[in-house]
mmCIF file of C-alpha atoms in Angstrom:
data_model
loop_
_atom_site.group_PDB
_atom_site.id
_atom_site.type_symbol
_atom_site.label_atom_id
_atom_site.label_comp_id
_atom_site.label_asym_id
_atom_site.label_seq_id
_atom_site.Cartn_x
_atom_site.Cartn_y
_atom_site.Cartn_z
ATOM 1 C CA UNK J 1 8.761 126.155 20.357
ATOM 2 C CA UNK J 2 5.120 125.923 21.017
ATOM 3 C CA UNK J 3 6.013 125.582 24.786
ATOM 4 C CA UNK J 4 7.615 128.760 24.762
ATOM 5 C CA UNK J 5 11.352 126.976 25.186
ATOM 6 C CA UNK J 6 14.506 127.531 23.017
ATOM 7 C CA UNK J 7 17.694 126.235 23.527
ATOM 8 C CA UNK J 8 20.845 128.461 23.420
ATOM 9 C CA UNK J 9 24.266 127.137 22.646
ATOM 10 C CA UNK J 10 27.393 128.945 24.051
ATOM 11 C CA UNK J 11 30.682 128.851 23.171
ATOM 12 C CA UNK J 12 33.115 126.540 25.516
ATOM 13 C CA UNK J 13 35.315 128.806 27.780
ATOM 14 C CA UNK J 14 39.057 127.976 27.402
ATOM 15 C CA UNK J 15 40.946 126.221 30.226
ATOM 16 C CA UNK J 16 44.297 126.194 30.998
ATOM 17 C CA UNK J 17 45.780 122.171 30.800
ATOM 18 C CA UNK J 18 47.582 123.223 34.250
ATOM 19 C CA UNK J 19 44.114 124.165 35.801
ATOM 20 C CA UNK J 20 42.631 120.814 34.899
ATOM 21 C CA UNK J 21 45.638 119.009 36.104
ATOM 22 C CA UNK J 22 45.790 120.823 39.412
ATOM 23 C CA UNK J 23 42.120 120.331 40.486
ATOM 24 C CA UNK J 24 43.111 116.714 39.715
ATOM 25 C CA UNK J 25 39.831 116.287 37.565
ATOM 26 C CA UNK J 26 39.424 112.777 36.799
ATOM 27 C CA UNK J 27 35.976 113.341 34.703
ATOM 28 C CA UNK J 28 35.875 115.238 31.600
ATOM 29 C CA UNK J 29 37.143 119.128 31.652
ATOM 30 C CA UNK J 30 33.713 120.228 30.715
ATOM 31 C CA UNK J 31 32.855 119.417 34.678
ATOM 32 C CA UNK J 32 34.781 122.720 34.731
ATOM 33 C CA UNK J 33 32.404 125.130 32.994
ATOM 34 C CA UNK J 34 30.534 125.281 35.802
ATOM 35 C CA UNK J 35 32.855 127.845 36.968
ATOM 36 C CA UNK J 36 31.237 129.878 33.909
ATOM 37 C CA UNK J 37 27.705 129.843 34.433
ATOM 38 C CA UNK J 38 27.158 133.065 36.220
ATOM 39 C CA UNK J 39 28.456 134.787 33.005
ATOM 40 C CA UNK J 40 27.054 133.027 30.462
ATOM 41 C CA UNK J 41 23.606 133.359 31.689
ATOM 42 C CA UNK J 42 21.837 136.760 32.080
ATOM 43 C CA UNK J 43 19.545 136.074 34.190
ATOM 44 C CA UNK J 44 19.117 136.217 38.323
ATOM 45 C CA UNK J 45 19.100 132.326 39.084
ATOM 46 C CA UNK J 46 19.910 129.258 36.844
ATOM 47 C CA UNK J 47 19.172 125.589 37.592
ATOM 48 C CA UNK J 48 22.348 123.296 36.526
ATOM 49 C CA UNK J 49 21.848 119.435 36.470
ATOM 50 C CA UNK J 50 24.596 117.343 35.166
ATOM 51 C CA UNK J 51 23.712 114.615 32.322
ATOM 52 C CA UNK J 52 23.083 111.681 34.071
ATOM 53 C CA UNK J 53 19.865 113.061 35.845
ATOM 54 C CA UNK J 54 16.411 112.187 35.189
ATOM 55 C CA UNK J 55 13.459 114.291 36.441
ATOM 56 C CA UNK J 56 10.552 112.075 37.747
ATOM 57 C CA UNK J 57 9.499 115.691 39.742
ATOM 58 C CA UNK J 58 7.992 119.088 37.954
ATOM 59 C CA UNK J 59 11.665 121.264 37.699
ATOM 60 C CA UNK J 60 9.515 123.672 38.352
ATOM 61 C CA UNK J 61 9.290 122.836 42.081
ATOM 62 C CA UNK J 62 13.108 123.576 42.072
ATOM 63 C CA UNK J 63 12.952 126.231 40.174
ATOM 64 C CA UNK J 64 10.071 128.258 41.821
ATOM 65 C CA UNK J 65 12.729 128.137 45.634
ATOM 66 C CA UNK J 66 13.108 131.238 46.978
ATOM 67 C CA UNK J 67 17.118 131.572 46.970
ATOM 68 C CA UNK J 68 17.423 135.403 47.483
ATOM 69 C CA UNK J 69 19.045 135.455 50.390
ATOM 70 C CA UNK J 70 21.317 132.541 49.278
ATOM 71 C CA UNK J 71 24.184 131.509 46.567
ATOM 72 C CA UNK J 72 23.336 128.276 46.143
ATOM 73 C CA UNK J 73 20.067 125.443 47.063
ATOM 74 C CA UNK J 74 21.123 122.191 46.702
ATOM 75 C CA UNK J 75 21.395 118.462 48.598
ATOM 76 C CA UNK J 76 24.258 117.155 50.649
ATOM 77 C CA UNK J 77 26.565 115.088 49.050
ATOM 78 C CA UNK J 78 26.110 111.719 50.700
ATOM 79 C CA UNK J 79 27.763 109.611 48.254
ATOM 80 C CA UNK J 80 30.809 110.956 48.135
ATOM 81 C CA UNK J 81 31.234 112.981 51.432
ATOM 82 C CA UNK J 82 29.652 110.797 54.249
ATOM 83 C CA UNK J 83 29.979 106.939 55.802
ATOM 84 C CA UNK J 84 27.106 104.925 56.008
ATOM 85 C CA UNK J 85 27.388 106.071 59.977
ATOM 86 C CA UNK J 86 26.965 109.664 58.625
ATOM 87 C CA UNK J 87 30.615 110.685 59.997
ATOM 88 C CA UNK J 88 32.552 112.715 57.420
ATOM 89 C CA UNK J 89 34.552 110.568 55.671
ATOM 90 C CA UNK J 90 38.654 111.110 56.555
ATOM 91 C CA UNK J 91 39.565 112.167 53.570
ATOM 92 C CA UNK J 92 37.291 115.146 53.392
ATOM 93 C CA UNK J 93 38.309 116.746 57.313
ATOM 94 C CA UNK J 94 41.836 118.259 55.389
ATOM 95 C CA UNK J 95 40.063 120.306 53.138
ATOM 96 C CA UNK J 96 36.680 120.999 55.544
ATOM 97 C CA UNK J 97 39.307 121.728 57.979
ATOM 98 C CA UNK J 98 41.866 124.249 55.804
ATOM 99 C CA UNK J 99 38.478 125.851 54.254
ATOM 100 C CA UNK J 100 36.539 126.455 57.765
ATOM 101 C CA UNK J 101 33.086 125.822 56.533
ATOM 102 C CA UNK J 102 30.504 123.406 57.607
ATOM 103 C CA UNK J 103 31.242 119.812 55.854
ATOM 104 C CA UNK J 104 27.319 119.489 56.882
ATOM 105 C CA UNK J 105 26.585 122.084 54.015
ATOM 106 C CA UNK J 106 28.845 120.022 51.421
ATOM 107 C CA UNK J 107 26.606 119.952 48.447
ATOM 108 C CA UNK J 108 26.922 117.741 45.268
ATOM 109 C CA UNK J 109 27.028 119.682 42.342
ATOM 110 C CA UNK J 110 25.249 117.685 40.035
ATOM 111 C CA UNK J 111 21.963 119.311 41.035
ATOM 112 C CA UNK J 112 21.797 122.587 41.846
ATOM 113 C CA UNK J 113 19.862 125.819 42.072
ATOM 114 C CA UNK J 114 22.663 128.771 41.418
ATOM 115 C CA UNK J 115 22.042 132.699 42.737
ATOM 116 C CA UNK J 116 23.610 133.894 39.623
ATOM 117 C CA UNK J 117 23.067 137.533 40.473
ATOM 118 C CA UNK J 118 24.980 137.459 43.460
ATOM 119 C CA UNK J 119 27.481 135.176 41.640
ATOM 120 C CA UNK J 120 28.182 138.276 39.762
ATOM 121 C CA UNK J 121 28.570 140.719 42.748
ATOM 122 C CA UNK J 122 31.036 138.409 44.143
ATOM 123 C CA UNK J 123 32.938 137.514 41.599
ATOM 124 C CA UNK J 124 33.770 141.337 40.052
ATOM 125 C CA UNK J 125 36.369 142.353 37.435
ATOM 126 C CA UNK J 126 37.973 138.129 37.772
ATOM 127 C CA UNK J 127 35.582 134.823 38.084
ATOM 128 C CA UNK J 128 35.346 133.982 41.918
ATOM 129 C CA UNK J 129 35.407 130.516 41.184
ATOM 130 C CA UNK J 130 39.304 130.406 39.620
ATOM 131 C CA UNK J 131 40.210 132.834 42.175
ATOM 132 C CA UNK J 132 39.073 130.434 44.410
ATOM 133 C CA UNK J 133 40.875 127.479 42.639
ATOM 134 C CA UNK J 134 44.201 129.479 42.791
ATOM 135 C CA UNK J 135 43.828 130.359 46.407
ATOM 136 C CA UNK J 136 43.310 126.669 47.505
ATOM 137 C CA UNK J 137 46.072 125.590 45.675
ATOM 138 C CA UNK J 138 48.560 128.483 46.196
ATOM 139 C CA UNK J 139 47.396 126.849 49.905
ATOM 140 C CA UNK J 140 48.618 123.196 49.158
ATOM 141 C CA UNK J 141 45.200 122.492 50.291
ATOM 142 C CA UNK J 142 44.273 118.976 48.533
ATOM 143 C CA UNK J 143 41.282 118.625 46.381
ATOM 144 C CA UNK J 144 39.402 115.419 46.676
ATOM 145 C CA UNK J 145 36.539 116.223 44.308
ATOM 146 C CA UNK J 146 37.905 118.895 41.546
ATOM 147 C CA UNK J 147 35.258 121.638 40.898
ATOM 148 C CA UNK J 148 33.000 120.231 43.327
ATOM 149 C CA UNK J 149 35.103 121.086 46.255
ATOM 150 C CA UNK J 150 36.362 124.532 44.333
ATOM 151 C CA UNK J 151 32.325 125.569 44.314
ATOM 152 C CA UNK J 152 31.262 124.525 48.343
ATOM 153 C CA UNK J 153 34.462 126.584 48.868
ATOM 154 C CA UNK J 154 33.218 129.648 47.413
ATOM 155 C CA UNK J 155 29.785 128.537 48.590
ATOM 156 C CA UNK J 156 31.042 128.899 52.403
ATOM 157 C CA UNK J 157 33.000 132.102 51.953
ATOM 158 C CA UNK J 158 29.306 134.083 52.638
ATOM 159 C CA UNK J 159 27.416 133.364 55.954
ATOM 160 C CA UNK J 160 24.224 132.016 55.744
ATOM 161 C CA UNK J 161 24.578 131.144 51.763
ATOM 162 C CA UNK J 162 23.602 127.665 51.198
ATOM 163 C CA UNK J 163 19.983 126.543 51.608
ATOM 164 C CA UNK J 164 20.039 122.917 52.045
ATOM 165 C CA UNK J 165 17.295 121.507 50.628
ATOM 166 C CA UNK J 166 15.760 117.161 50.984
ATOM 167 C CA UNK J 167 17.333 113.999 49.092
ATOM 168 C CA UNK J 168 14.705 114.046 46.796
ATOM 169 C CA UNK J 169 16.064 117.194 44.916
ATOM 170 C CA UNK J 170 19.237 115.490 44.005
ATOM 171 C CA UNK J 171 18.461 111.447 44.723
ATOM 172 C CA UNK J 172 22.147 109.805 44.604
ATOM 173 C CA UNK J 173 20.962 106.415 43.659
ATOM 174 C CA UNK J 174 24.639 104.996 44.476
ATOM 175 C CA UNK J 175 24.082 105.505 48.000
ATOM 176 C CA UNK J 176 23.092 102.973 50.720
ATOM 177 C CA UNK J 177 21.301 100.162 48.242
ATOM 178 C CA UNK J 178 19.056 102.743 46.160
ATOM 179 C CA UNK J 179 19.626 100.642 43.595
ATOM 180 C CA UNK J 180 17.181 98.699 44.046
ATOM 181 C CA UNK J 181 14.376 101.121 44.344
ATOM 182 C CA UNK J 182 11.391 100.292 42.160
ATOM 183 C CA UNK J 183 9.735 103.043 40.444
ATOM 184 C CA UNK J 184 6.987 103.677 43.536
ATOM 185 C CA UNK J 185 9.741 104.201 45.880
ATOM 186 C CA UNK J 186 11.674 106.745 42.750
ATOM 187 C CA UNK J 187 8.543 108.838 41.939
ATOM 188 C CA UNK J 188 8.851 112.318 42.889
ATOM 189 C CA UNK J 189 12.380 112.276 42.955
ATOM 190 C CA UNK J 190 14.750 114.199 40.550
ATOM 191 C CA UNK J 191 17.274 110.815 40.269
ATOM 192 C CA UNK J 192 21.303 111.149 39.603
ATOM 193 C CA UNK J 193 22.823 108.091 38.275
ATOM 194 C CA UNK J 194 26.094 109.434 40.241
ATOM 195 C CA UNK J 195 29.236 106.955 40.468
ATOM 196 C CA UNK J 196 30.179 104.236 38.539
ATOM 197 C CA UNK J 197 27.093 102.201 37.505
ATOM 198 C CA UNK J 198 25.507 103.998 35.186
ATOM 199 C CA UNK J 199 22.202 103.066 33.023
ATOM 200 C CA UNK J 200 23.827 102.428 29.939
ATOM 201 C CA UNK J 201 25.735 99.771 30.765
ATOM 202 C CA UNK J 202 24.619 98.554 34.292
ATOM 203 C CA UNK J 203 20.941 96.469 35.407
ATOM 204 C CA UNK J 204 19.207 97.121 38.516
ATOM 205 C CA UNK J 205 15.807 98.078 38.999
ATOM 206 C CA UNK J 206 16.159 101.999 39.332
ATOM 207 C CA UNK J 207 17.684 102.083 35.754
ATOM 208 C CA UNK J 208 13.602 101.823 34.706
ATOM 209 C CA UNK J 209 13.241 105.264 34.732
ATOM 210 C CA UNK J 210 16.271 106.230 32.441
ATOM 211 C CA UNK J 211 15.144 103.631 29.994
ATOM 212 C CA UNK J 212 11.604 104.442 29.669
ATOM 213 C CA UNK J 213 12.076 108.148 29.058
ATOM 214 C CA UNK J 214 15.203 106.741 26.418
ATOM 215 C CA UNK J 215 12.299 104.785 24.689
ATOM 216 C CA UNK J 216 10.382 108.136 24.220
ATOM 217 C CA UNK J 217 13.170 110.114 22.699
ATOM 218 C CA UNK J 218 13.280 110.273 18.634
ATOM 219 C CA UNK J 219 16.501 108.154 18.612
ATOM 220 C CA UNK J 220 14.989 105.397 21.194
ATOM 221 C CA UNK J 221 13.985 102.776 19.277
ATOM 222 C CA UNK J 222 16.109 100.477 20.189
ATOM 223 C CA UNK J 223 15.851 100.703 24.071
ATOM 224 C CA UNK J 224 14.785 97.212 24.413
ATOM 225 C CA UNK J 225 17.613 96.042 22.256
ATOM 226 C CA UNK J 226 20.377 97.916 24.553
ATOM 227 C CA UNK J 227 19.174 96.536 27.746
ATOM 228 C CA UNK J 228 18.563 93.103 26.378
ATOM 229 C CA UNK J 229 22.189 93.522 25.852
ATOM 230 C CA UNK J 230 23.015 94.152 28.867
ATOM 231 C CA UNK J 231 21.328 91.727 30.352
ATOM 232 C CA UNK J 232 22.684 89.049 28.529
ATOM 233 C CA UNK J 233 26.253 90.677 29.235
ATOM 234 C CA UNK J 234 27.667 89.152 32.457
ATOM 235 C CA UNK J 235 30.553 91.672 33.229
ATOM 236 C CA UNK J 236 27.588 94.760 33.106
ATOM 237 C CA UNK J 237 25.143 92.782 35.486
ATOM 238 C CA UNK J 238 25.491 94.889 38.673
ATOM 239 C CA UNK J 239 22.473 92.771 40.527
ATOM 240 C CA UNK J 240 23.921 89.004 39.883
ATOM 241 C CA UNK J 241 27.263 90.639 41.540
ATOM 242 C CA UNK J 242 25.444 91.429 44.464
ATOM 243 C CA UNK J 243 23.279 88.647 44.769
ATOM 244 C CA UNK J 244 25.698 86.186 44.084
ATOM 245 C CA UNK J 245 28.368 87.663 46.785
ATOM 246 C CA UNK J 246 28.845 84.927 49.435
#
């Protein structure tokens, strides 16, 4: 387009229904193509954001990172990985444990900055990531967090390969009241509307940012009808649930 952008479609990889059922995925099998990246893309380094991400920060400040000496930049996972006393959660030592790596370099995978290059040196003739899959699970290791936990283990097999990188490249907004962050506190931030509450069908006051870039899209005309709906909706009020708690 005038910007110079194009989008390229590619065609879904098949998965086997036993590999979805063994990395106990309980979010749609597409979480899965992740695995695929590295050979779908010809290029050195990709950036991979899941859906439910909004960019209130240039992607270029992600993009420009100097991984070369890394697989992987991306934030820790404290939603799902760490207490609010920023102990690993018990659940997770098995697996951080039976893997050997650093749980402190656990990464959430819904924003992330991927070495694709050396992706490709690792992986060979067969895609690291399913080797990795079957060797965890030939293992009885449990998976808590299907291909999330399948990509930090292939992210700690190297030394040295994960370059951590601030809360404000991958802003969990379901962690520690973030919720309530008004745009000020949001801006600068690439946001993930991770967990359950999500914009569509939840109100709090960092869902402002999701619905005024929905507004500008060609199909968001009716923005101000959706939330009004949800407003007006008791069961998808998340704010009156937490206000109202005694």
């Amino acid at each position: 387009n005038e910007y110079g952008h194009a989008i390229s479609f590619y065609e879904s990889p098949e998965l086997e229904d036993e590999l979805v059922k063994q990395t106990e995925l309980r979010i749609n099998r597409s979480s899965l193509y992740r695995y695929f990246i590295h050979e779908f893309v010809d290029s050195d380094k990709v950036i991979y954001v899941d859906s439910d991400v909004i960019f209130l920060r240039d992607i270029k400040e992600l993009f420009n990172i100097n991984i070369d000496d890394f697989l992987v930049a991306g934030s820790q996972d404290r939603l799902n990985f760490w207490h609010k006393n920023g102990k690993c959660k018990h659940e997770y030592k098995d697996i951080v444990g039976a893997l050997k790596y650093d749980y402190r370099l656990y990464v959430n995978a819904g924003v992330l900055l991927l070495n694709t290059k050396k992706l490709r040196e690792m992986s060979g003739d067969t895609n690291i990531f399913l080797r990795k899959t079957e060797e965890i699970l030939h293992k009885g290791i449990k998976i808590y967090n299907a291909d999330q936990d399948i990509l930090n283990a292939v992210f700690a097999e190297a030394p040295n390969s994960v370059l951590l990188l601030d809360d404000s490249f991958n802003y969990l907004l379901y962690v520690h009241g973030r919720l309530f962050e008004g745009f000020e506190k949001l801006n600068g931030k690439i946001l993930h509307y991770a967990g359950k509450r999500k914009p569509t069908y939840s109100m709090y006051p960092a869902v402002l940012p999701f619905w005024k870039y929905y507004s500008q899209c060609f199909f968001g005309s009716d923005a101000f009808e959706k939330m009004d709906a949800i407003l007006q909706d008791k069961n998808m009020r998340y704010m009156d649930s937490v206000l109202n708690q005694p």
